Short mmCIF file of C-alpha atoms in Angstrom, two decimals:
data_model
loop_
_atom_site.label_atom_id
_atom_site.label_comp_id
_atom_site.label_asym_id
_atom_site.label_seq_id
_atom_site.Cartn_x
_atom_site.Cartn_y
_atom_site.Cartn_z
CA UNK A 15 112.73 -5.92 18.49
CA UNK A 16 112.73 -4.18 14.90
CA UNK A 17 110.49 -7.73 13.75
CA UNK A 18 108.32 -6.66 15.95
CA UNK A 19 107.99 -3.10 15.39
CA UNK A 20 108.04 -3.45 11.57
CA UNK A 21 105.21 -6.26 12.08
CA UNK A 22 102.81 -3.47 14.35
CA UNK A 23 103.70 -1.01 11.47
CA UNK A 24 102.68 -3.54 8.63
CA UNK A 25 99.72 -4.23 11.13
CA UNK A 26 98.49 -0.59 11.20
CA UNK A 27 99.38 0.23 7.70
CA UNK A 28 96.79 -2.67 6.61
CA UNK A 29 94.20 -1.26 8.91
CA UNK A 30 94.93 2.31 7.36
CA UNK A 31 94.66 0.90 4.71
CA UNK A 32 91.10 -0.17 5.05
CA UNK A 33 89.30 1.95 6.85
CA UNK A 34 90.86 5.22 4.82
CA UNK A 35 88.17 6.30 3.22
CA UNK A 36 85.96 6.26 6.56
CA UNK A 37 88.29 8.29 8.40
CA UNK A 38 87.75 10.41 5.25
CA UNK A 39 84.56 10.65 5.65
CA UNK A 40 84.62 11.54 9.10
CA UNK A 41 86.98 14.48 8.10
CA UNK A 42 85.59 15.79 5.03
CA UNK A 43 81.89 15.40 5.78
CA UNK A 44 81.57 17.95 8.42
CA UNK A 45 83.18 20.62 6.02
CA UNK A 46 80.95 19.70 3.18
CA UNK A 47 77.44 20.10 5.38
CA UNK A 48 78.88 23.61 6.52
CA UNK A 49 79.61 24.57 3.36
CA UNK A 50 76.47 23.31 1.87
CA UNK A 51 74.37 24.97 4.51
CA UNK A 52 76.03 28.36 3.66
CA UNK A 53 75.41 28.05 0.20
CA UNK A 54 71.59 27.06 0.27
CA UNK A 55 70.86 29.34 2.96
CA UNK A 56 72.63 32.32 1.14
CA UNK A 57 70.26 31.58 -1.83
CA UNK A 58 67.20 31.51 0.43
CA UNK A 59 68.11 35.08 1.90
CA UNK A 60 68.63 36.54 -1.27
CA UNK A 61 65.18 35.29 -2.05
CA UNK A 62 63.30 37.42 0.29
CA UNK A 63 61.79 40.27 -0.91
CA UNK A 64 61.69 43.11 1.90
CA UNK A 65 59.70 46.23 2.74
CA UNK A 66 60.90 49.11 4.62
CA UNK A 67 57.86 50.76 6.75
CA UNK A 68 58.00 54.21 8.21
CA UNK A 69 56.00 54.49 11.46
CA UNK A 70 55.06 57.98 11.65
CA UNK A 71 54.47 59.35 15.14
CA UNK A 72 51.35 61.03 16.41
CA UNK A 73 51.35 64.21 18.07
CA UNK A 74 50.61 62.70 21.15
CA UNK A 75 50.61 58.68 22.13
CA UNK A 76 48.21 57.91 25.15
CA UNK A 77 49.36 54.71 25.31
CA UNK A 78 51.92 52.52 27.85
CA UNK A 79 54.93 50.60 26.08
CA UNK A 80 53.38 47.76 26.97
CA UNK A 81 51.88 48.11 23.90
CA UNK A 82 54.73 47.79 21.89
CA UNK A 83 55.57 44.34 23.70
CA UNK A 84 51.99 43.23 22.25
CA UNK A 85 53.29 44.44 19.18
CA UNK A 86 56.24 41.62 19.23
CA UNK A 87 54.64 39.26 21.08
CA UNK A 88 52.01 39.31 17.90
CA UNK A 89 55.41 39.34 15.76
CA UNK A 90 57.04 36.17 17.11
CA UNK A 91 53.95 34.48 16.04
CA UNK A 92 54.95 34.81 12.71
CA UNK A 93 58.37 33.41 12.81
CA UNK A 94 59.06 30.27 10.78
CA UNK A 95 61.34 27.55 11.23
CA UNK A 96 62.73 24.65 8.90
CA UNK A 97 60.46 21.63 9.75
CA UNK A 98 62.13 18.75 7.49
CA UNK A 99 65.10 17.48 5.65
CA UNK A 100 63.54 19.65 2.41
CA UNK A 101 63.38 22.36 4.40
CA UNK A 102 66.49 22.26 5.97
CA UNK A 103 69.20 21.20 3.50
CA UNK A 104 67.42 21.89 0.17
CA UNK A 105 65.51 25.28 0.86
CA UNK A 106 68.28 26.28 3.08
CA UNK A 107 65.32 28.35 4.77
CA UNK A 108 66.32 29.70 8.23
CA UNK A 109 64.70 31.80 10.61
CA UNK A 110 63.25 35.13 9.27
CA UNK A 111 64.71 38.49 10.85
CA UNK A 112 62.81 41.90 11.13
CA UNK A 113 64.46 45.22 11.37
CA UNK A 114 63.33 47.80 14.01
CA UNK A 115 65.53 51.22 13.31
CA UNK A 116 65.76 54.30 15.02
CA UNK A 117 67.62 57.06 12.82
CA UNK A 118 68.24 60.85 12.67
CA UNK A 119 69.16 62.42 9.73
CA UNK A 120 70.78 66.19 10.78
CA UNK A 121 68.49 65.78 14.08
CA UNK A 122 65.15 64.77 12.68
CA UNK A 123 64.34 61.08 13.74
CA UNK A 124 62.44 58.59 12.08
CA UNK A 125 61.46 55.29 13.28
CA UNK A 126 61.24 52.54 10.67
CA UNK A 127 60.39 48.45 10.71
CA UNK A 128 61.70 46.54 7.54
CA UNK A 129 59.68 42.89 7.14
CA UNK A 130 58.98 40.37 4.48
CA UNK A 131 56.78 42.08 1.79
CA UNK A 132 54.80 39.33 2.14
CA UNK A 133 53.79 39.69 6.10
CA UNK A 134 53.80 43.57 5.61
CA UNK A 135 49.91 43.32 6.15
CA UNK A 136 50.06 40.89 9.32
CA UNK A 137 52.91 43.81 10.56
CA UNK A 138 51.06 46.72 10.09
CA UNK A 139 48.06 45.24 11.85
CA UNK A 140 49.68 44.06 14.57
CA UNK A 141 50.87 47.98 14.76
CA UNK A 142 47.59 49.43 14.44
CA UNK A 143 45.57 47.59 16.52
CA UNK A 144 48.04 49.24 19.44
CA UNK A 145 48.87 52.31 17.95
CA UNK A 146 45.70 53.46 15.86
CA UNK A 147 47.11 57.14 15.80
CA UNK A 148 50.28 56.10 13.94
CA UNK A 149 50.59 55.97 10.40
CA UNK A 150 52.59 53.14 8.73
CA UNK A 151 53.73 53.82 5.25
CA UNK A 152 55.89 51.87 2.86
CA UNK A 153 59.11 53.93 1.98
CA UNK A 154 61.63 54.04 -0.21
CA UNK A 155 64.95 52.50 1.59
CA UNK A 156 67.16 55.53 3.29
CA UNK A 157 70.02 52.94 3.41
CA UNK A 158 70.54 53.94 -0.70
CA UNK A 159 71.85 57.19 0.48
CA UNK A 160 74.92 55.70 2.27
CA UNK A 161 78.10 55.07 0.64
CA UNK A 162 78.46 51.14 -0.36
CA UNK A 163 82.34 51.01 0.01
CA UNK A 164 84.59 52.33 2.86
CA UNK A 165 86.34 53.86 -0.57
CA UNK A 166 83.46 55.71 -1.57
CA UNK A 167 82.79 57.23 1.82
CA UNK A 168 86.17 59.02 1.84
CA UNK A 169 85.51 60.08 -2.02
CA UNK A 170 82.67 61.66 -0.41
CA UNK A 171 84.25 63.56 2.22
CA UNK A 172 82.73 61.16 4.74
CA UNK A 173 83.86 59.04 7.85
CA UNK A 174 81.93 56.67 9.90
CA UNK A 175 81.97 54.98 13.20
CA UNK A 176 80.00 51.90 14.91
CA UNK A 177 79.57 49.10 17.07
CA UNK A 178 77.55 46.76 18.03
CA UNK A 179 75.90 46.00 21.36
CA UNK A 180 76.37 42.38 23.61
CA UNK A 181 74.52 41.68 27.03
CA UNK A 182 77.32 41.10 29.99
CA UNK A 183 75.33 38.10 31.66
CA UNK A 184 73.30 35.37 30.56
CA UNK A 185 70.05 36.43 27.98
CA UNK A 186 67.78 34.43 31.33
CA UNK A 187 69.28 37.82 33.17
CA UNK A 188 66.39 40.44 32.38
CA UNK A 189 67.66 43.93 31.40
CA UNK A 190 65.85 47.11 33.33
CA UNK A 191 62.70 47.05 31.61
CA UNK A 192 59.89 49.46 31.29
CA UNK A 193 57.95 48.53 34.18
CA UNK A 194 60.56 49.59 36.46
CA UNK A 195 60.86 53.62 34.95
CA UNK A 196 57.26 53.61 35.89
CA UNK A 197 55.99 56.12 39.15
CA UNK A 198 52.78 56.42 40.55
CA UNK A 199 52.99 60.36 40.05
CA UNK A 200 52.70 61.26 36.36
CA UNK A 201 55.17 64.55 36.78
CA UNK A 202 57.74 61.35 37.76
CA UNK A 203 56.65 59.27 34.61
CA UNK A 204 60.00 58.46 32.38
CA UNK A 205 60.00 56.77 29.68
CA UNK A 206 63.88 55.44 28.49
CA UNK A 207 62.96 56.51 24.51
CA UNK A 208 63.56 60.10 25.81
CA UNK A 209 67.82 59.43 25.90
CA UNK A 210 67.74 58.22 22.50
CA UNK A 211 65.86 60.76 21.55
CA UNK A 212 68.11 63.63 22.81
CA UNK A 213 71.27 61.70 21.36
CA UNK A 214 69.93 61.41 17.69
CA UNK A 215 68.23 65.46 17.73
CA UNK A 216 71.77 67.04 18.29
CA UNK A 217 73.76 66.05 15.46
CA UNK A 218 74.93 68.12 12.83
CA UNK A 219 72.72 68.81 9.84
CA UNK A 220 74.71 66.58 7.22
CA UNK A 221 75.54 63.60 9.65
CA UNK A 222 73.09 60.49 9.83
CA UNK A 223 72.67 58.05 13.52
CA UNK A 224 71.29 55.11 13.03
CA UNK A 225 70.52 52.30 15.58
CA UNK A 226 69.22 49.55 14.30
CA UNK A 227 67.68 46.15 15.94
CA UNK A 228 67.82 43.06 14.10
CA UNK A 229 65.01 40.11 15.87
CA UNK A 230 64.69 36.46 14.57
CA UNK A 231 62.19 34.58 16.85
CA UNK A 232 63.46 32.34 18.78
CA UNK A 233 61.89 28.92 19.36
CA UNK A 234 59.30 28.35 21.81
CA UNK A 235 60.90 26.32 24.24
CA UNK A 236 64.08 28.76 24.72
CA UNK A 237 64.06 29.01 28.32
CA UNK A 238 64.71 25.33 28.04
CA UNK A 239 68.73 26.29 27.41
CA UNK A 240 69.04 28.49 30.94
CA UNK A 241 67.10 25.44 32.75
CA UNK A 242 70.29 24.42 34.86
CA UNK A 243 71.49 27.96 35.75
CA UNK A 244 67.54 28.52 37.04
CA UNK A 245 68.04 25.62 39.09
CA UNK A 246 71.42 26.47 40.30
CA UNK A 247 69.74 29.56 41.64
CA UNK A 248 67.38 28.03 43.52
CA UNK A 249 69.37 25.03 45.13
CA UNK A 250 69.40 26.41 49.10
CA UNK A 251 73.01 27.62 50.01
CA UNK A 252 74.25 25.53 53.29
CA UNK A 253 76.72 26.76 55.10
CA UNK A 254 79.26 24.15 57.32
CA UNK A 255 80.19 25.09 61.10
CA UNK A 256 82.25 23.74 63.38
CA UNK A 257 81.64 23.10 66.89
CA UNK A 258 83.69 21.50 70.03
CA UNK A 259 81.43 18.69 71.44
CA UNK A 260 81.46 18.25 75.24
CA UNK A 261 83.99 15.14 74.77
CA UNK A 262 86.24 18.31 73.51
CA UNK A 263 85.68 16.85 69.99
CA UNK A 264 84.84 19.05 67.02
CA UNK A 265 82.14 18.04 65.00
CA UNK A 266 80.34 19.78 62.32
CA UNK A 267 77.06 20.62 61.16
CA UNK A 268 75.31 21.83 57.67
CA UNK A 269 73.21 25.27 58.59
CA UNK A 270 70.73 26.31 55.79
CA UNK A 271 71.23 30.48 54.70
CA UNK A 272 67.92 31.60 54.05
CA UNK A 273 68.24 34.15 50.58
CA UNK A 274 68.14 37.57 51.22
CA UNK A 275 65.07 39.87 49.74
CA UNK A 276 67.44 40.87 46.33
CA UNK A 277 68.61 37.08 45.80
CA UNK A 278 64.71 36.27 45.81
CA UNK A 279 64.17 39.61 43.55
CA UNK A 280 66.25 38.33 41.36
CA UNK A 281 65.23 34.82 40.96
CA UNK A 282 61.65 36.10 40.30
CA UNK A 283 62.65 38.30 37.68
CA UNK A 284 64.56 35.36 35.90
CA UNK A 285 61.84 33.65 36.12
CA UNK A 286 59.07 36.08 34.46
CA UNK A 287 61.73 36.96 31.81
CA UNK A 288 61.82 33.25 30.51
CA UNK A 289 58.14 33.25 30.99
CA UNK A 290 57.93 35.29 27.56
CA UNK A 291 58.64 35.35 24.10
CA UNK A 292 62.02 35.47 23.05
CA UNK A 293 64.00 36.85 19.98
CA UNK A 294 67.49 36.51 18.94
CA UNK A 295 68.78 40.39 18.47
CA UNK A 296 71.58 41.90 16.56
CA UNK A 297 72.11 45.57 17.77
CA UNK A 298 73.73 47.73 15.53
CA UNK A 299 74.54 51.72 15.27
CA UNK A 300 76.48 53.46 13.22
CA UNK A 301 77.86 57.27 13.02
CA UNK A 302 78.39 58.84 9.62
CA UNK A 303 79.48 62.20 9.03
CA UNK A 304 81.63 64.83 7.15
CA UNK A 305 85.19 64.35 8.18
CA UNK A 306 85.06 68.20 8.91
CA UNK A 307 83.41 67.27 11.91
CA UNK A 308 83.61 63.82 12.40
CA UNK A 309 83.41 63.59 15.94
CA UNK A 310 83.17 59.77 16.83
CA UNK A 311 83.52 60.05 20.88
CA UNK A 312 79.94 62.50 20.97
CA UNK A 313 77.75 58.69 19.44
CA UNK A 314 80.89 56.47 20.93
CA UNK A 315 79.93 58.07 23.92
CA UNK A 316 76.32 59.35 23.74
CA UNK A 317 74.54 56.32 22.26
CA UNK A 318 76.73 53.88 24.52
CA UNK A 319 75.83 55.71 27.84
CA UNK A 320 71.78 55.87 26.65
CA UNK A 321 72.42 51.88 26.55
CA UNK A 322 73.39 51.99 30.61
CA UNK A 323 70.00 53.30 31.61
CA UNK A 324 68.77 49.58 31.16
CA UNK A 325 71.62 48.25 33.40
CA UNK A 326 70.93 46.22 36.57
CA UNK A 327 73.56 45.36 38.68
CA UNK A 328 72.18 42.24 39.93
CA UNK A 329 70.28 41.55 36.56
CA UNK A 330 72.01 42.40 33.29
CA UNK A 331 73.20 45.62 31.28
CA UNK A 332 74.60 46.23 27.91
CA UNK A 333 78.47 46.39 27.22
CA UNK A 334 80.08 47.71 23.66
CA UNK A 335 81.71 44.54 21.56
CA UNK A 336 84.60 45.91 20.87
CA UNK A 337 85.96 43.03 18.34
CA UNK A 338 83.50 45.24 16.01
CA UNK A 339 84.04 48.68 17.06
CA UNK A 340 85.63 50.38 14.45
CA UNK A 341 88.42 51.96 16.47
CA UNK A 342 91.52 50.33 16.90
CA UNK A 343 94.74 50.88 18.32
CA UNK A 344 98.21 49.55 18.15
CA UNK A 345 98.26 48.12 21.77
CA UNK A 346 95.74 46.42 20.95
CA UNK A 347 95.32 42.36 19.92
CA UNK A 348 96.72 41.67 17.39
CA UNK A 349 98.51 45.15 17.77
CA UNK A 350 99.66 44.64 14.01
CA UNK A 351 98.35 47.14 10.66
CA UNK A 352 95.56 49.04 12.98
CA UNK A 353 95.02 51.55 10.37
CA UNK A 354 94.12 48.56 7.95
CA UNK A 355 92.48 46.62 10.52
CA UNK A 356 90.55 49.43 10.75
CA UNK A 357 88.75 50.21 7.53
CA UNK A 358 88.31 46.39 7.25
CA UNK A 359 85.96 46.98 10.06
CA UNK A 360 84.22 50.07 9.01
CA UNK A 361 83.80 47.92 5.47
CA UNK A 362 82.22 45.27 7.31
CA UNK A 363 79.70 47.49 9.45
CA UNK A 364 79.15 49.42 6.55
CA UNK A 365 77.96 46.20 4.67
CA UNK A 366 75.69 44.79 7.72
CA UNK A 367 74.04 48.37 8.09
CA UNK A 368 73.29 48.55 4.91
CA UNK A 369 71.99 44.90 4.46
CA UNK A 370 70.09 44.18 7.58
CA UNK A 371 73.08 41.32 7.30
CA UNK A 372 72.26 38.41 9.71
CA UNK A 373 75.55 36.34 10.00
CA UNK A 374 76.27 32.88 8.44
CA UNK A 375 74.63 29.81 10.87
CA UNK A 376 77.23 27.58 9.53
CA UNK A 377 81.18 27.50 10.55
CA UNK A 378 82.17 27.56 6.59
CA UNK A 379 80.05 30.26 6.11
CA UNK A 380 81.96 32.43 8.53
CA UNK A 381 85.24 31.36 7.34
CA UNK A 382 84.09 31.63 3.73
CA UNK A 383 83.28 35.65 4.91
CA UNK A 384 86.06 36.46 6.37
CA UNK A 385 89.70 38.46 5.42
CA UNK A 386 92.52 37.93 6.93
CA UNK A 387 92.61 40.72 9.38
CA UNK A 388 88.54 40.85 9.55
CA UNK A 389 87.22 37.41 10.59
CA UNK A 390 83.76 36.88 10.23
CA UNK A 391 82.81 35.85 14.07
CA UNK A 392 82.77 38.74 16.04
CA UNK A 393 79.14 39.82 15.74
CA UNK A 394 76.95 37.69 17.97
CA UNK A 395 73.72 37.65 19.17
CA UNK A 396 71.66 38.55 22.45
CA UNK A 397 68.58 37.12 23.69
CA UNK A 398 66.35 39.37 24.72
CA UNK A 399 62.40 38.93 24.99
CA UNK A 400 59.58 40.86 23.54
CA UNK A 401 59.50 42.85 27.46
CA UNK A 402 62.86 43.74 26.66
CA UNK A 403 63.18 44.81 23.07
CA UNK A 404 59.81 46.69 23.70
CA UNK A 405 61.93 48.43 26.48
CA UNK A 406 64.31 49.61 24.12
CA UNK A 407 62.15 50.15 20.78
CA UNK A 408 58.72 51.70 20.79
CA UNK A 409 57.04 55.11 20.02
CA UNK A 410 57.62 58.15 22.81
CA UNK A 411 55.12 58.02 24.79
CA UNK A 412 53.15 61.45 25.80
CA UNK A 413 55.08 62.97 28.22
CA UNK A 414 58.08 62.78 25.82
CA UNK A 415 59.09 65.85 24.34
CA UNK A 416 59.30 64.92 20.96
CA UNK A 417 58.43 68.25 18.83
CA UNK A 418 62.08 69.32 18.57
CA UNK A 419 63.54 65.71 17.26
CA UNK A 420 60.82 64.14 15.08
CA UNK A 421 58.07 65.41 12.27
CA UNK A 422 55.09 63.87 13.67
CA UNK A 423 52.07 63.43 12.15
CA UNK A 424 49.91 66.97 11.71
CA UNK A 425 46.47 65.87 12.09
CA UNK A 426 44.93 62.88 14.07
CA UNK A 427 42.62 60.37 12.38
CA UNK A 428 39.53 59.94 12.78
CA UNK A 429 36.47 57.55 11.94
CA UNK A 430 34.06 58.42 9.27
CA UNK A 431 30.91 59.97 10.32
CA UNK A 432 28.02 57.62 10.93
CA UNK A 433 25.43 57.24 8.43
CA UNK A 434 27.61 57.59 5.82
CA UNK A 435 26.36 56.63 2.57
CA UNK A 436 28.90 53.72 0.79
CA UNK A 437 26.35 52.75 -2.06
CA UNK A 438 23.72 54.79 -3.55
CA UNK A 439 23.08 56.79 -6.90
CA UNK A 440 24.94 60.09 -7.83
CA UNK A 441 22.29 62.51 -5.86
CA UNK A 442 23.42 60.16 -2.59
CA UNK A 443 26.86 60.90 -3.23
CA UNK A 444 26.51 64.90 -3.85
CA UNK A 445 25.18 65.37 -0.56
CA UNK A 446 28.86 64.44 0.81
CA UNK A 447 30.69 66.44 -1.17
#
């Protein structure tokens, strides 16, 4: 018996033996792409130069949010992709993100889009040609007046809060979009920007709310990935009953349940949501303030509950990811070192408000990011499509009452008068001056 065990051992020792430096291979190669990804994609992101633009709002906007939807629709058109193996694992390029913030500082709000200096043009166009009335103008980058370490911000006589935002169903499951604040009376008209907007005008004069949206494009065949769900949904539902046959046998028979008026609602509004454009989201917001009144339940609270005007009970809402909140307690996983867990999460949101930061694509690249009581793979991603982000982004519309909350533009523009003279001598020019 031990011949025969020693001879399998020899046996599989000698295979071992050969075929080592495949399973090798098989091990190590995996972790090397990751890691290689992660590094070439870090350099590409650090490439990108970035302008911060500062849409300043009209006195009065006489136009529907479905502009704004335009606006991204016109947007996703200019995502990019990686195309080829150059592309991919040499350029390490990866999806472009734009920014789309919302943020009061002591009460006054300003709304601001950050995008590659180089498509600032195609943005501001895109912007315009819905919004003539609004002025977009390049600013310098509020985020330089925020403390860059946790450290710092106490230095400073500062605390902060955040969190970011997840979806609670599948991104196929529409949130309460724009369409459906909408009344045929205009005294009824809402518009969902008006919550926000009361939330960011009543903070104190030396604290700073800032929600922030970060949207990659996501590819044009995205619905593709909710095709089996869509079908689920519309496979009939049968329903088995039992009967005694006159032989005093029971038998059975299949009986088809026709879907009641909100199953058909809802499979309809599936349906037109993955009929659109689609972006991958980040949502972000963060509370900073004077520790003399730090008051983190009033934006815990206040900016959470303006998020559940868009929930739908049979379509989707909005829920808090709490792995990211920065508020932890000792009952809660892994109940160890809250205090330091922490400020290991106000360090991280700190850093990804402050850098637009879009998480690593790679596995490595989140390991490589994270501590040991901060991994790097709580922040995630929704779906939502340009219907919905317009929903949640987009310039108050008229009957908003803006004038306490945000300095809007003075003056409206207008066109030049016609027959002006462009070219002509100096006696040409005089008579318009």
């Amino acid at each position: 018996m031990s011949g025969i065990f020693s001879f399998v051992w020899d046996a599989a020792i000698g295979v071992l033996g050969s075929i080592w430096p495949i399973v090798v291979f098989v091990l190590v190669f995996p972790i090397f792409k990751s890691t290689w990804m992660f590094w070439r994609q870090s350099i590409y992101k650090k490439a990108i130069k970035w302008v911060l633009l500062e849409l300043r709002i009209p006195r009065e906007i006489r136009k529907s949010v479905q502009g704004m939807e335009q606006i991204f629709a016109a947007i996703h058109a200019l995502g990019n992709a990686p195309n080829n193996l150059m592309e991919w694992y040499w350029a390490g390029e990866v999806t472009e993100w734009k920014t789309f913030e919302m943020v009061s500082f002591g009460g006054e709000v300003h709304f601001y889009v950050r995008t590659r200096a180089k498509q600032k043009g195609l943005v501001e166009a895109a912007i315009l040609s819905y919004y003539p009335d609004i002025e977009v103008v390049e600013v310098e980058d509020y985020m330089d007046k925020f403390p860059t370490t946790v450290r710092e911000m106490h230095d400073q006589g500062y605390d902060l809060w955040g969190s970011e935002m997840l979806l609670v169903r599948e991104g196929c499951y529409p949130i309460k979009t724009y369409d459906q604040f909408h009344a045929p009376a205009e005294e009824k008209e809402y518009d969902p920007i008006a919550e926000f907007l009361e939330v960011l005008g009543k903070i104190k004069k030396e604290e700073i709310v800032g929600i922030q949206i970060s949207a990659a494009p996501a590819g044009i065949k995205w619905f593709e990935e909710y095709e089996p769900l869509l079908q689920k949904l519309k496979e009939p539902k049968i329903k088995k009953e039992k009967f005694r046959s006159g032989e005093g046998q029971m038998e059975s028979f299949a009986k088809m349940i026709a879907r009641s008026p909100g199953e058909t609602d809802t499979l309809e509004a599936i349906e037109k949501n993955l009929s659109k454009p689609a972006f991958d989201a980040i949502i972000r917001f963060v509370y900073l303030s004077p520790q003399a009144t730090f008051y983190d339940s009033y934006a815990r609270r206040g900016l959470t509950g303006a998020f559940n005007q868009y929930a739908s009970l049979d379509l989707n809402s909005f829920r808090q990811n709490y792995v990211v909140s920065t508020r932890t307690q000792i009952w809660v996983y892994p109940y160890l070192f809250p205090k330091r867990r922490n400020d290991y999460r106000k360090q991280r949101l700190l850093y990804t408000y402050r850098n637009r930061y879009w998480p690593p694509e790679s596995l490595m690249g989140r390991i490589i990011t994270s501590y040991i009581l901060n991994w790097n793979f709580a922040s995630k991603s929704v779906r939502l499509t340009t219907q919905c982000l317009a929903t949640i982004f987009h310039p108050p519309t008229y009957f908003v009452l803006t004038a306490p909350h945000i300095a809007r533009v003075p003056s409206k523009k207008a066109s030049p008068p016609a027959g002006l003279a462009i070219f002509g001598d100096e006696e040409a020019i005089e008579k318009f001056m």
